[in-house]
Amino acid sequence: MSATDIDAREAEIDAIKQVVATVEHAQNNELPDEFLRLFRADAIWTTGGGKRLYGLDEISAFTRQVLPGGMQDQTVTFELEHVLFIRPDVAAVKLRQIYRTPDGLDIGTPLWVMAKEDGQWRLTASQNMGVPDDELESAERPIFGTTE
């Protein structure tokens, strides 16, 4: 890979990191419109609870129902663990999701598929699930974000 290609790849990763940061900001501040602007109209979203949502209308209805008040007494952070570029305009994005609640940590491991359209990375598909207990104790994970 040439230096130009590496720089271009890093710029795309930075743009993806911005989407991740926007999701984190929108959730922590309960801003459904900010969150929903990140999706393609035909997106597929599977929540941590396993609810499958097809298309922006279903994602929007669910988000507007659960997000206001949904972050009371908790915060979420996302750590970007890995980006696999399937094509230059399609990426599989692996995250570590950490909810801090009054009862402790709730760790998730979402996989987002993102597509670049009109110069913007959009959420296209997501699958979220919990993290096995043995991974919670592992300090050695390749990540771009910070750990605690």
PDB file of C-alpha atoms in Angstrom:
ATOM      1  CA  MET A   1       0.000   0.000   0.000  1.00  0.00           C
ATOM      2  CA  SER A   2       1.397   3.398  -0.952  1.00  0.00           C
ATOM      3  CA  ALA A   3       1.678   6.303   1.461  1.00  0.00           C
ATOM      4  CA  THR A   4      -1.193   7.992  -0.375  1.00  0.00           C
ATOM      5  CA  ASP A   5      -3.366   4.883   0.037  1.00  0.00           C
ATOM      6  CA  ILE A   6      -2.490   4.671   3.736  1.00  0.00           C
ATOM      7  CA  ASP A   7      -3.367   8.351   4.225  1.00  0.00           C
ATOM      8  CA  ALA A   8      -6.675   7.871   2.392  1.00  0.00           C
ATOM      9  CA  ARG A   9      -7.484   4.812   4.513  1.00  0.00           C
ATOM     10  CA  GLU A  10      -6.696   6.734   7.718  1.00  0.00           C
ATOM     11  CA  ALA A  11      -8.975   9.577   6.566  1.00  0.00           C
ATOM     12  CA  GLU A  12     -11.816   7.076   6.067  1.00  0.00           C
ATOM     13  CA  ILE A  13     -11.212   5.564   9.513  1.00  0.00           C
ATOM     14  CA  ASP A  14     -11.302   9.072  10.999  1.00  0.00           C
ATOM     15  CA  ALA A  15     -14.640   9.707   9.252  1.00  0.00           C
ATOM     16  CA  ILE A  16     -15.994   6.421  10.641  1.00  0.00           C
ATOM     17  CA  LYS A  17     -14.762   7.415  14.108  1.00  0.00           C
ATOM     18  CA  GLN A  18     -16.830  10.600  13.741  1.00  0.00           C
ATOM     19  CA  VAL A  19     -19.971   8.537  13.120  1.00  0.00           C
ATOM     20  CA  VAL A  20     -19.184   6.457  16.208  1.00  0.00           C
ATOM     21  CA  ALA A  21     -18.684   9.649  18.251  1.00  0.00           C
ATOM     22  CA  THR A  22     -21.974  11.047  16.947  1.00  0.00           C
ATOM     23  CA  VAL A  23     -23.860   7.890  17.962  1.00  0.00           C
ATOM     24  CA  GLU A  24     -22.300   8.124  21.434  1.00  0.00           C
ATOM     25  CA  HIS A  25     -23.177  11.828  21.737  1.00  0.00           C
ATOM     26  CA  ALA A  26     -26.734  11.328  20.471  1.00  0.00           C
ATOM     27  CA  GLN A  27     -27.411   8.467  22.866  1.00  0.00           C
ATOM     28  CA  ASN A  28     -25.882  10.114  25.933  1.00  0.00           C
ATOM     29  CA  ASN A  29     -27.772  13.337  25.263  1.00  0.00           C
ATOM     30  CA  GLU A  30     -30.974  11.618  24.130  1.00  0.00           C
ATOM     31  CA  LEU A  31     -31.012  13.262  20.707  1.00  0.00           C
ATOM     32  CA  PRO A  32     -33.052  11.000  18.395  1.00  0.00           C
ATOM     33  CA  ASP A  33     -32.794  13.281  15.342  1.00  0.00           C
ATOM     34  CA  GLU A  34     -28.981  13.382  15.558  1.00  0.00           C
ATOM     35  CA  PHE A  35     -28.902   9.585  15.803  1.00  0.00           C
ATOM     36  CA  LEU A  36     -31.409   8.968  13.008  1.00  0.00           C
ATOM     37  CA  ARG A  37     -29.573  11.226  10.522  1.00  0.00           C
ATOM     38  CA  LEU A  38     -26.779   8.631  10.440  1.00  0.00           C
ATOM     39  CA  PHE A  39     -28.876   5.880   8.801  1.00  0.00           C
ATOM     40  CA  ARG A  40     -29.629   4.862   5.260  1.00  0.00           C
ATOM     41  CA  ALA A  41     -33.380   4.746   4.568  1.00  0.00           C
ATOM     42  CA  ASP A  42     -33.267   0.960   4.101  1.00  0.00           C
ATOM     43  CA  ALA A  43     -31.051   0.195   7.122  1.00  0.00           C
ATOM     44  CA  ILE A  44     -31.396  -2.918   9.274  1.00  0.00           C
ATOM     45  CA  TRP A  45     -30.819  -2.490  13.018  1.00  0.00           C
ATOM     46  CA  THR A  46     -30.859  -5.248  15.633  1.00  0.00           C
ATOM     47  CA  THR A  47     -30.895  -3.940  19.188  1.00  0.00           C
ATOM     48  CA  GLY A  48     -28.943  -5.410  22.102  1.00  0.00           C
ATOM     49  CA  GLY A  49     -32.218  -6.991  23.205  1.00  0.00           C
ATOM     50  CA  GLY A  50     -32.598  -8.741  19.843  1.00  0.00           C
ATOM     51  CA  LYS A  51     -35.371  -6.556  18.414  1.00  0.00           C
ATOM     52  CA  ARG A  52     -35.038  -6.477  14.622  1.00  0.00           C
ATOM     53  CA  LEU A  53     -35.870  -3.182  12.938  1.00  0.00           C
ATOM     54  CA  TYR A  54     -36.166  -2.894   9.156  1.00  0.00           C
ATOM     55  CA  GLY A  55     -35.922   0.507   7.521  1.00  0.00           C
ATOM     56  CA  LEU A  56     -35.610   3.998   8.884  1.00  0.00           C
ATOM     57  CA  ASP A  57     -39.327   4.237   9.749  1.00  0.00           C
ATOM     58  CA  GLU A  58     -39.101   1.293  12.200  1.00  0.00           C
ATOM     59  CA  ILE A  59     -35.727   2.442  13.554  1.00  0.00           C
ATOM     60  CA  SER A  60     -37.141   5.926  14.045  1.00  0.00           C
ATOM     61  CA  ALA A  61     -40.314   4.761  15.808  1.00  0.00           C
ATOM     62  CA  PHE A  62     -38.291   2.551  18.183  1.00  0.00           C
ATOM     63  CA  THR A  63     -35.678   5.258  18.857  1.00  0.00           C
ATOM     64  CA  ARG A  64     -38.281   7.938  19.547  1.00  0.00           C
ATOM     65  CA  GLN A  65     -40.004   5.566  21.973  1.00  0.00           C
ATOM     66  CA  VAL A  66     -36.961   4.433  23.983  1.00  0.00           C
ATOM     67  CA  LEU A  67     -34.329   7.161  23.762  1.00  0.00           C
ATOM     68  CA  PRO A  68     -36.089   9.984  25.606  1.00  0.00           C
ATOM     69  CA  GLY A  69     -35.495   8.982  29.213  1.00  0.00           C
ATOM     70  CA  GLY A  70     -33.660   5.830  28.206  1.00  0.00           C
ATOM     71  CA  MET A  71     -30.274   7.121  29.323  1.00  0.00           C
ATOM     72  CA  GLN A  72     -31.383   8.298  32.748  1.00  0.00           C
ATOM     73  CA  ASP A  73     -28.675   7.474  35.317  1.00  0.00           C
ATOM     74  CA  GLN A  74     -26.403   5.894  32.712  1.00  0.00           C
ATOM     75  CA  THR A  75     -23.903   6.710  30.001  1.00  0.00           C
ATOM     76  CA  VAL A  76     -22.507   4.819  27.052  1.00  0.00           C
ATOM     77  CA  THR A  77     -19.131   4.871  25.363  1.00  0.00           C
ATOM     78  CA  PHE A  78     -18.060   3.143  22.174  1.00  0.00           C
ATOM     79  CA  GLU A  79     -14.543   1.922  21.467  1.00  0.00           C
ATOM     80  CA  LEU A  80     -13.669   1.305  17.837  1.00  0.00           C
ATOM     81  CA  GLU A  81     -11.948  -2.082  17.814  1.00  0.00           C
ATOM     82  CA  HIS A  82     -11.597  -2.889  14.132  1.00  0.00           C
ATOM     83  CA  VAL A  83     -12.553  -1.684  10.658  1.00  0.00           C
ATOM     84  CA  LEU A  84     -12.661  -4.088   7.723  1.00  0.00           C
ATOM     85  CA  PHE A  85     -13.085  -2.340   4.384  1.00  0.00           C
ATOM     86  CA  ILE A  86     -15.124  -4.748   2.275  1.00  0.00           C
ATOM     87  CA  ARG A  87     -14.874  -2.233  -0.554  1.00  0.00           C
ATOM     88  CA  PRO A  88     -13.592   1.344  -0.396  1.00  0.00           C
ATOM     89  CA  ASP A  89     -17.176   2.503   0.237  1.00  0.00           C
ATOM     90  CA  VAL A  90     -18.371  -0.354   2.507  1.00  0.00           C
ATOM     91  CA  ALA A  91     -16.947  -1.175   5.916  1.00  0.00           C
ATOM     92  CA  ALA A  92     -17.638  -3.668   8.696  1.00  0.00           C
ATOM     93  CA  VAL A  93     -17.049  -1.802  11.962  1.00  0.00           C
ATOM     94  CA  LYS A  94     -16.526  -3.749  15.202  1.00  0.00           C
ATOM     95  CA  LEU A  95     -17.136  -1.873  18.440  1.00  0.00           C
ATOM     96  CA  ARG A  96     -17.040  -2.375  22.167  1.00  0.00           C
ATOM     97  CA  GLN A  97     -20.052  -0.703  23.783  1.00  0.00           C
ATOM     98  CA  ILE A  98     -19.869   0.104  27.488  1.00  0.00           C
ATOM     99  CA  TYR A  99     -22.969   1.186  29.369  1.00  0.00           C
ATOM    100  CA  ARG A 100     -22.256   2.523  32.848  1.00  0.00           C
ATOM    101  CA  THR A 101     -25.365   2.018  34.944  1.00  0.00           C
ATOM    102  CA  PRO A 102     -26.129   2.293  38.672  1.00  0.00           C
ATOM    103  CA  ASP A 103     -25.862  -1.523  38.730  1.00  0.00           C
ATOM    104  CA  GLY A 104     -22.414  -1.565  37.084  1.00  0.00           C
ATOM    105  CA  LEU A 105     -21.146  -2.100  33.562  1.00  0.00           C
ATOM    106  CA  ASP A 106     -23.143  -3.614  30.721  1.00  0.00           C
ATOM    107  CA  ILE A 107     -20.814  -4.506  27.851  1.00  0.00           C
ATOM    108  CA  GLY A 108     -21.926  -5.050  24.273  1.00  0.00           C
ATOM    109  CA  THR A 109     -20.131  -5.883  21.050  1.00  0.00           C
ATOM    110  CA  PRO A 110     -21.948  -4.342  18.093  1.00  0.00           C
ATOM    111  CA  LEU A 111     -21.023  -4.926  14.476  1.00  0.00           C
ATOM    112  CA  TRP A 112     -22.032  -2.101  12.179  1.00  0.00           C
ATOM    113  CA  VAL A 113     -21.967  -2.285   8.414  1.00  0.00           C
ATOM    114  CA  MET A 114     -21.482   1.178   7.000  1.00  0.00           C
ATOM    115  CA  ALA A 115     -21.702   2.455   3.422  1.00  0.00           C
ATOM    116  CA  LYS A 116     -20.291   5.712   2.113  1.00  0.00           C
ATOM    117  CA  GLU A 117     -22.876   7.654   0.123  1.00  0.00           C
ATOM    118  CA  ASP A 118     -22.562  11.196  -1.164  1.00  0.00           C
ATOM    119  CA  GLY A 119     -19.323  11.559   0.801  1.00  0.00           C
ATOM    120  CA  GLN A 120     -20.865  10.485   4.141  1.00  0.00           C
ATOM    121  CA  TRP A 121     -20.565   7.197   6.009  1.00  0.00           C
ATOM    122  CA  ARG A 122     -24.061   5.877   6.819  1.00  0.00           C
ATOM    123  CA  LEU A 123     -25.219   3.127   9.167  1.00  0.00           C
ATOM    124  CA  THR A 124     -26.550   0.341   6.981  1.00  0.00           C
ATOM    125  CA  ALA A 125     -26.862  -2.723   9.222  1.00  0.00           C
ATOM    126  CA  SER A 126     -26.154  -3.496  12.861  1.00  0.00           C
ATOM    127  CA  GLN A 127     -26.136  -6.518  15.111  1.00  0.00           C
ATOM    128  CA  ASN A 128     -25.533  -6.058  18.832  1.00  0.00           C
ATOM    129  CA  MET A 129     -24.920  -8.674  21.471  1.00  0.00           C
ATOM    130  CA  GLY A 130     -23.513  -9.037  24.949  1.00  0.00           C
ATOM    131  CA  VAL A 131     -19.897  -9.860  25.674  1.00  0.00           C
ATOM    132  CA  PRO A 132     -18.947 -13.230  27.189  1.00  0.00           C
ATOM    133  CA  ASP A 133     -17.629 -13.012  30.742  1.00  0.00           C
ATOM    134  CA  ASP A 134     -14.180 -14.288  29.736  1.00  0.00           C
ATOM    135  CA  GLU A 135     -13.726 -11.359  27.349  1.00  0.00           C
ATOM    136  CA  LEU A 136     -14.557  -8.856  30.079  1.00  0.00           C
ATOM    137  CA  GLU A 137     -11.418  -9.912  31.913  1.00  0.00           C
ATOM    138  CA  SER A 138      -9.123  -9.764  28.883  1.00  0.00           C
ATOM    139  CA  ALA A 139      -6.874  -6.721  28.867  1.00  0.00           C
ATOM    140  CA  GLU A 140      -5.364  -7.550  25.480  1.00  0.00           C
ATOM    141  CA  ARG A 141      -7.633  -6.469  22.646  1.00  0.00           C
ATOM    142  CA  PRO A 142      -6.581  -4.562  19.560  1.00  0.00           C
ATOM    143  CA  ILE A 143      -8.504  -1.299  19.808  1.00  0.00           C
ATOM    144  CA  PHE A 144      -8.269   2.232  18.512  1.00  0.00           C
ATOM    145  CA  GLY A 145     -10.067   3.751  21.522  1.00  0.00           C
ATOM    146  CA  THR A 146      -9.111   3.841  25.136  1.00  0.00           C
ATOM    147  CA  THR A 147      -9.700   1.240  27.814  1.00  0.00           C
ATOM    148  CA  GLU A 148     -10.484   1.526  31.474  1.00  0.00           C
TER     149      GLU A 148
END
